[in-house]
């Protein structure tokens, strides 16, 4: 079961008899006031919205909340003359249909994006901390490159343990709700909700919380900047592994031959996410901790997790649940668990999302 946020306010559109270009040009502005950034809108409406984003950038800067306005300045690329040409009426109609009725997104002061977060979290790191991050990244890349189950499981488990060791050694003496960020993750169809289930387990295993807006396939991860960055990077790595194993596991060919592909994949995805959650939790628990660290660092990390929970609740006070009911497919479930053990993921926690 996942938790999902309620719908926000839709965008009121003028009559359909008016020309499309002026209508579409006007939409990025109210979309920004609802909390959506250029990266979000490109994900929702596709590349044909780019000229309209450029045209709306200055208006947005004066009207949107500060973190959203800052994201617009970062995310609106300098477009070439060709890139500023308006799309065809058909493409404009598609953009119009995708933006109509957007839900309201949270615009709290903690909103940022992944590129800005990478620069922020890199500031002030010691040489040893930079090396630790590089080792974690290297382990994840190596896990993605292998097709051997035991090797992938070992690599991901080692990356999670190295991450926990890095947190313990670099933890600061305070973790407050003011030191949290919210970063959006764009999920590509198909199986968006099941990918989000995976993200929820990864987030929970790394002291962060995740929420989904299902109608636009966008999730938000909330927590300490360093934890959010690691959770998102780990999710993307595991999600790529998930896609590979879902298509190449032993039961996939049999399921296709019997016309059971959808049931197989649904059971695979759920089993994979849940097993990955357990594996990540085990890897974290098995990290060696000294008595001094147990008394000093671990309480700080616990406060960091509480801070993430409090920030999440403040950002998303109204959520609803989303269940995963499906016809059980034994082969898919078995392969999903086996694939998780080739990859590795996070604890059996309830994830969060938007309706």
Short mmCIF file of C-alpha atoms in Angstrom, two decimals:
data_model
loop_
_atom_site.label_atom_id
_atom_site.label_comp_id
_atom_site.label_asym_id
_atom_site.label_seq_id
_atom_site.Cartn_x
_atom_site.Cartn_y
_atom_site.Cartn_z
CA UNK A 1 0.00 0.00 0.00
CA UNK A 2 1.21 3.49 -0.89
CA UNK A 3 0.04 6.89 0.25
CA UNK A 4 -0.97 9.39 -2.40
CA UNK A 5 -1.60 13.14 -2.30
CA UNK A 6 -5.00 14.58 -3.31
CA UNK A 7 -5.66 16.47 -6.51
CA UNK A 8 -4.96 20.17 -6.48
CA UNK A 9 -6.65 22.96 -8.38
CA UNK A 10 -7.07 22.56 -12.12
CA UNK A 11 -6.32 25.24 -14.71
CA UNK A 12 -9.36 27.07 -16.07
CA UNK A 13 -9.10 27.24 -19.86
CA UNK A 14 -10.82 29.73 -22.20
CA UNK A 15 -13.19 28.50 -24.88
CA UNK A 16 -11.83 25.95 -27.29
CA UNK A 17 -12.78 28.14 -30.26
CA UNK A 18 -9.88 30.53 -29.53
CA UNK A 19 -6.52 30.05 -31.35
CA UNK A 20 -4.39 27.34 -29.77
CA UNK A 21 -1.02 29.14 -29.67
CA UNK A 22 -2.10 31.97 -27.31
CA UNK A 23 -3.85 29.42 -25.08
CA UNK A 24 -0.83 27.18 -24.77
CA UNK A 25 1.49 30.15 -24.33
CA UNK A 26 -0.53 31.24 -21.32
CA UNK A 27 -0.45 27.86 -19.55
CA UNK A 28 3.13 27.68 -18.17
CA UNK A 29 2.44 30.72 -16.01
CA UNK A 30 -0.48 29.22 -13.99
CA UNK A 31 1.32 25.86 -14.04
CA UNK A 32 4.28 27.51 -12.31
CA UNK A 33 1.95 29.09 -9.77
CA UNK A 34 0.70 25.58 -9.06
CA UNK A 35 4.31 24.62 -8.26
CA UNK A 36 5.50 22.94 -11.47
CA UNK A 37 8.95 23.59 -12.95
CA UNK A 38 10.18 23.45 -16.58
CA UNK A 39 11.63 19.97 -16.11
CA UNK A 40 8.28 18.81 -14.73
CA UNK A 41 6.33 20.35 -17.60
CA UNK A 42 8.65 18.88 -20.24
CA UNK A 43 8.08 15.48 -18.62
CA UNK A 44 4.31 15.99 -18.57
CA UNK A 45 3.73 17.60 -21.98
CA UNK A 46 6.78 16.64 -24.06
CA UNK A 47 9.35 18.72 -25.98
CA UNK A 48 6.78 20.82 -27.84
CA UNK A 49 6.20 22.87 -24.70
CA UNK A 50 9.79 24.22 -24.69
CA UNK A 51 9.08 27.43 -26.69
CA UNK A 52 6.22 28.26 -24.33
CA UNK A 53 8.43 27.70 -21.30
CA UNK A 54 10.96 30.16 -22.66
CA UNK A 55 8.25 32.75 -23.33
CA UNK A 56 6.81 32.38 -19.80
CA UNK A 57 10.13 32.47 -17.93
CA UNK A 58 10.14 36.18 -17.07
CA UNK A 59 6.48 36.21 -15.99
CA UNK A 60 7.05 33.18 -13.77
CA UNK A 61 10.00 34.81 -12.03
CA UNK A 62 7.74 37.57 -10.78
CA UNK A 63 4.75 35.44 -9.79
CA UNK A 64 5.86 31.99 -8.59
CA UNK A 65 7.15 31.13 -5.13
CA UNK A 66 10.90 31.64 -4.71
CA UNK A 67 12.06 28.01 -5.04
CA UNK A 68 9.89 27.49 -8.12
CA UNK A 69 11.10 30.75 -9.69
CA UNK A 70 14.70 29.72 -9.03
CA UNK A 71 14.07 26.34 -10.68
CA UNK A 72 12.66 28.11 -13.75
CA UNK A 73 15.84 30.16 -14.07
CA UNK A 74 18.02 27.03 -13.80
CA UNK A 75 15.95 24.78 -16.03
CA UNK A 76 15.03 27.05 -18.95
CA UNK A 77 17.85 26.56 -21.43
CA UNK A 78 18.85 29.27 -23.87
CA UNK A 79 16.93 28.24 -26.95
CA UNK A 80 18.10 28.66 -30.51
CA UNK A 81 15.97 30.64 -32.95
CA UNK A 82 14.66 27.34 -34.33
CA UNK A 83 13.90 26.11 -30.80
CA UNK A 84 11.68 29.14 -30.21
CA UNK A 85 9.40 28.42 -33.16
CA UNK A 86 5.86 27.51 -32.12
CA UNK A 87 4.81 23.89 -32.73
CA UNK A 88 2.07 22.86 -35.11
CA UNK A 89 -1.59 23.18 -34.10
CA UNK A 90 -1.71 19.41 -33.52
CA UNK A 91 1.31 19.49 -31.21
CA UNK A 92 -0.07 22.56 -29.44
CA UNK A 93 -3.32 20.69 -28.87
CA UNK A 94 -1.37 17.85 -27.27
CA UNK A 95 0.42 20.26 -24.94
CA UNK A 96 -2.91 21.88 -24.08
CA UNK A 97 -4.51 18.54 -23.21
CA UNK A 98 -1.59 17.48 -21.03
CA UNK A 99 -1.50 20.71 -19.02
CA UNK A 100 -5.23 21.12 -18.53
CA UNK A 101 -6.28 20.15 -15.01
CA UNK A 102 -2.81 19.88 -13.48
CA UNK A 103 -2.88 19.16 -9.74
CA UNK A 104 -1.34 21.61 -7.31
CA UNK A 105 2.22 20.67 -6.31
CA UNK A 106 3.91 21.64 -3.10
CA UNK A 107 6.04 24.79 -3.40
CA UNK A 108 7.73 24.67 0.00
CA UNK A 109 11.05 26.43 0.43
CA UNK A 110 12.80 23.04 0.42
CA UNK A 111 12.07 22.39 -3.29
CA UNK A 112 15.17 21.93 -5.44
CA UNK A 113 16.31 19.76 -8.34
CA UNK A 114 18.91 17.06 -8.75
CA UNK A 115 21.55 19.14 -10.54
CA UNK A 116 21.38 21.90 -7.93
CA UNK A 117 21.42 19.30 -5.16
CA UNK A 118 24.58 17.67 -6.52
CA UNK A 119 26.42 20.98 -6.39
CA UNK A 120 25.06 21.80 -2.96
CA UNK A 121 26.00 18.49 -1.35
CA UNK A 122 29.48 18.52 -2.95
CA UNK A 123 30.40 21.82 -1.27
CA UNK A 124 32.63 21.35 1.76
CA UNK A 125 33.27 17.62 1.30
CA UNK A 126 36.67 16.37 2.29
CA UNK A 127 38.86 14.41 -0.13
CA UNK A 128 37.98 11.21 1.73
CA UNK A 129 34.25 11.93 1.45
CA UNK A 130 34.61 12.57 -2.28
CA UNK A 131 36.43 9.25 -2.62
CA UNK A 132 33.69 7.47 -0.65
CA UNK A 133 31.04 8.87 -2.98
CA UNK A 134 33.03 7.79 -6.00
CA UNK A 135 33.38 4.26 -4.60
CA UNK A 136 29.61 4.06 -4.02
CA UNK A 137 28.92 5.26 -7.57
CA UNK A 138 31.44 2.79 -8.94
CA UNK A 139 29.81 -0.12 -7.11
CA UNK A 140 26.37 0.78 -8.45
CA UNK A 141 27.66 1.05 -12.02
CA UNK A 142 29.43 -2.29 -11.71
CA UNK A 143 26.23 -3.87 -10.35
CA UNK A 144 24.36 -2.65 -13.42
CA UNK A 145 26.97 -4.10 -15.77
CA UNK A 146 26.85 -7.67 -14.48
CA UNK A 147 24.29 -10.35 -15.31
CA UNK A 148 25.43 -12.61 -12.48
CA UNK A 149 22.92 -12.64 -9.63
CA UNK A 150 25.28 -13.22 -6.72
CA UNK A 151 27.75 -10.60 -7.91
CA UNK A 152 25.09 -7.90 -8.35
CA UNK A 153 23.61 -8.62 -4.92
CA UNK A 154 27.03 -8.40 -3.29
CA UNK A 155 27.86 -5.13 -5.05
CA UNK A 156 24.61 -3.39 -4.11
CA UNK A 157 24.80 -4.62 -0.53
CA UNK A 158 28.37 -3.35 -0.33
CA UNK A 159 27.29 0.02 -1.75
CA UNK A 160 24.55 0.33 0.88
CA UNK A 161 26.94 -0.58 3.69
CA UNK A 162 29.54 1.85 2.39
CA UNK A 163 26.82 4.50 2.25
CA UNK A 164 25.87 3.86 5.89
CA UNK A 165 29.52 3.98 6.90
CA UNK A 166 29.88 7.29 5.02
CA UNK A 167 26.83 8.71 6.82
CA UNK A 168 28.18 7.70 10.22
CA UNK A 169 31.60 9.21 9.58
CA UNK A 170 30.36 12.46 8.04
CA UNK A 171 27.22 13.12 10.08
CA UNK A 172 26.78 16.63 11.44
CA UNK A 173 25.80 17.45 14.98
CA UNK A 174 22.33 18.64 14.08
CA UNK A 175 19.59 17.53 11.76
CA UNK A 176 16.57 19.80 11.75
CA UNK A 177 13.50 20.09 9.52
CA UNK A 178 15.07 23.24 8.07
CA UNK A 179 17.90 21.11 6.70
CA UNK A 180 15.68 19.07 4.42
CA UNK A 181 15.03 19.27 0.68
CA UNK A 182 12.33 18.05 -1.70
CA UNK A 183 13.43 16.72 -5.10
CA UNK A 184 11.14 15.48 -7.86
CA UNK A 185 11.72 12.23 -9.73
CA UNK A 186 10.20 11.76 -13.20
CA UNK A 187 8.99 8.22 -13.83
CA UNK A 188 8.62 6.87 -17.35
CA UNK A 189 5.70 4.65 -18.38
CA UNK A 190 4.88 1.82 -18.22
CA UNK A 191 4.49 0.54 -14.66
CA UNK A 192 4.81 3.96 -13.06
CA UNK A 193 3.14 3.02 -9.78
CA UNK A 194 5.25 -0.10 -9.44
CA UNK A 195 8.42 1.89 -10.06
CA UNK A 196 7.22 4.23 -7.34
CA UNK A 197 6.80 1.26 -5.01
CA UNK A 198 10.50 0.57 -5.58
CA UNK A 199 11.33 4.24 -4.95
CA UNK A 200 9.35 4.16 -1.71
CA UNK A 201 11.39 1.23 -0.41
CA UNK A 202 14.67 2.87 -1.38
CA UNK A 203 13.61 6.15 0.22
CA UNK A 204 12.58 4.45 3.45
CA UNK A 205 15.86 2.56 3.66
CA UNK A 206 17.76 5.84 3.46
CA UNK A 207 15.91 8.01 5.99
CA UNK A 208 13.78 9.83 3.41
CA UNK A 209 10.12 9.78 2.38
CA UNK A 210 8.56 9.63 -1.09
CA UNK A 211 5.24 10.77 -2.54
CA UNK A 212 3.68 10.18 -5.98
CA UNK A 213 1.47 12.30 -8.25
CA UNK A 214 0.15 9.40 -10.37
CA UNK A 215 -1.65 11.55 -12.94
CA UNK A 216 1.61 13.15 -14.06
CA UNK A 217 4.04 10.29 -13.18
CA UNK A 218 6.13 12.50 -10.90
CA UNK A 219 7.32 11.55 -7.40
CA UNK A 220 8.88 13.75 -4.71
CA UNK A 221 11.58 12.58 -2.28
CA UNK A 222 11.95 14.52 0.98
CA UNK A 223 14.81 14.38 3.47
CA UNK A 224 18.34 15.47 4.31
CA UNK A 225 20.09 16.63 1.10
CA UNK A 226 22.74 13.92 1.20
CA UNK A 227 20.20 11.18 1.93
CA UNK A 228 17.89 12.36 -0.86
CA UNK A 229 20.72 12.40 -3.39
CA UNK A 230 21.81 8.87 -2.50
CA UNK A 231 18.23 7.52 -2.46
CA UNK A 232 17.52 8.90 -5.93
CA UNK A 233 20.81 7.66 -7.39
CA UNK A 234 20.27 4.21 -5.87
CA UNK A 235 16.69 4.09 -7.15
CA UNK A 236 17.72 4.93 -10.72
CA UNK A 237 20.40 2.23 -10.64
CA UNK A 238 18.04 -0.38 -9.24
CA UNK A 239 15.22 0.64 -11.58
CA UNK A 240 17.46 0.03 -14.57
CA UNK A 241 18.40 -3.36 -13.16
CA UNK A 242 14.71 -4.05 -12.50
CA UNK A 243 13.85 -3.37 -16.15
CA UNK A 244 16.59 -5.71 -17.37
CA UNK A 245 15.72 -8.61 -15.09
CA UNK A 246 11.97 -8.22 -15.70
CA UNK A 247 12.54 -8.92 -19.39
CA UNK A 248 15.33 -11.50 -19.09
CA UNK A 249 14.50 -13.57 -16.00
CA UNK A 250 13.77 -17.28 -16.60
CA UNK A 251 10.00 -17.00 -16.27
CA UNK A 252 9.63 -14.06 -18.67
CA UNK A 253 9.86 -16.19 -21.81
CA UNK A 254 7.43 -18.78 -20.42
CA UNK A 255 4.96 -16.06 -19.43
CA UNK A 256 5.04 -14.61 -22.94
CA UNK A 257 4.44 -18.05 -24.46
CA UNK A 258 1.35 -18.54 -22.27
CA UNK A 259 -0.04 -15.02 -22.73
CA UNK A 260 0.64 -14.17 -19.07
CA UNK A 261 3.11 -11.31 -19.52
CA UNK A 262 1.07 -8.67 -17.70
CA UNK A 263 0.35 -10.87 -14.68
CA UNK A 264 3.97 -12.05 -14.62
CA UNK A 265 5.39 -8.52 -14.67
CA UNK A 266 2.97 -7.20 -12.07
CA UNK A 267 3.91 -9.96 -9.62
CA UNK A 268 7.58 -9.56 -10.52
CA UNK A 269 7.56 -5.82 -9.82
CA UNK A 270 5.86 -6.11 -6.43
CA UNK A 271 8.08 -8.98 -5.29
CA UNK A 272 11.20 -7.21 -6.52
CA UNK A 273 10.45 -3.98 -4.63
CA UNK A 274 9.56 -5.73 -1.38
CA UNK A 275 12.54 -8.04 -1.44
CA UNK A 276 14.86 -5.15 -2.31
CA UNK A 277 13.49 -3.32 0.74
CA UNK A 278 14.40 -6.21 3.01
CA UNK A 279 17.86 -6.55 1.50
CA UNK A 280 18.70 -2.87 1.94
CA UNK A 281 17.54 -2.95 5.53
CA UNK A 282 19.72 -5.99 6.21
CA UNK A 283 22.75 -4.36 4.59
CA UNK A 284 22.31 -1.25 6.73
CA UNK A 285 21.89 -3.27 9.92
CA UNK A 286 25.04 -5.29 9.13
CA UNK A 287 27.21 -2.18 8.90
CA UNK A 288 29.87 -2.36 11.60
CA UNK A 289 29.42 0.41 14.19
CA UNK A 290 31.75 1.15 17.11
CA UNK A 291 30.44 1.87 20.60
CA UNK A 292 31.43 5.52 20.31
CA UNK A 293 29.56 5.82 17.00
CA UNK A 294 26.56 4.04 18.45
CA UNK A 295 26.34 6.66 21.18
CA UNK A 296 27.17 9.74 19.10
CA UNK A 297 26.45 9.32 15.38
CA UNK A 298 23.42 7.03 15.36
CA UNK A 299 21.22 9.38 17.45
CA UNK A 300 22.02 12.18 14.98
CA UNK A 301 21.02 9.95 12.06
CA UNK A 302 17.81 9.08 13.91
CA UNK A 303 17.04 12.80 14.31
CA UNK A 304 17.70 13.24 10.59
CA UNK A 305 15.04 10.62 9.85
CA UNK A 306 12.57 12.32 12.21
CA UNK A 307 13.31 15.64 10.50
CA UNK A 308 12.50 14.08 7.12
CA UNK A 309 9.21 12.72 8.45
CA UNK A 310 8.24 16.09 9.93
CA UNK A 311 9.16 17.97 6.75
CA UNK A 312 7.22 15.47 4.66
CA UNK A 313 4.11 15.86 6.82
CA UNK A 314 4.36 19.65 6.61
CA UNK A 315 4.69 19.54 2.82
CA UNK A 316 1.96 16.95 2.24
CA UNK A 317 -0.55 17.10 5.12
CA UNK A 318 -3.33 15.47 3.09
CA UNK A 319 -2.62 12.12 1.46
CA UNK A 320 -4.62 9.05 0.55
CA UNK A 321 -3.65 5.42 0.15
CA UNK A 322 -3.04 3.49 -3.04
CA UNK A 323 -3.17 -0.31 -3.00
CA UNK A 324 -1.56 -2.88 -5.31
CA UNK A 325 -4.23 -5.50 -6.00
CA UNK A 326 -3.27 -8.00 -8.65
CA UNK A 327 -3.65 -11.57 -9.83
CA UNK A 328 -0.78 -13.47 -8.27
CA UNK A 329 1.67 -15.05 -10.71
CA UNK A 330 4.00 -17.49 -8.95
CA UNK A 331 6.70 -17.36 -11.64
CA UNK A 332 6.74 -13.57 -11.61
CA UNK A 333 6.97 -13.44 -7.81
CA UNK A 334 9.80 -15.99 -7.70
CA UNK A 335 11.75 -14.20 -10.44
CA UNK A 336 11.14 -10.84 -8.78
CA UNK A 337 12.63 -12.05 -5.50
CA UNK A 338 15.56 -13.65 -7.31
CA UNK A 339 16.18 -10.45 -9.30
CA UNK A 340 16.14 -8.39 -6.12
CA UNK A 341 18.80 -10.66 -4.69
CA UNK A 342 20.87 -9.99 -7.79
CA UNK A 343 20.40 -6.26 -7.31
CA UNK A 344 19.53 -5.30 -3.70
CA UNK A 345 17.19 -2.61 -2.20
CA UNK A 346 15.30 -1.23 0.93
CA UNK A 347 13.07 -1.97 3.99
CA UNK A 348 9.43 -3.00 4.07
CA UNK A 349 8.06 0.49 4.58
CA UNK A 350 4.91 2.20 3.36
CA UNK A 351 5.65 4.56 0.48
CA UNK A 352 3.87 7.82 -0.29
CA UNK A 353 2.39 9.49 -3.38
CA UNK A 354 -0.24 11.87 -4.93
CA UNK A 355 -3.61 11.24 -6.49
#
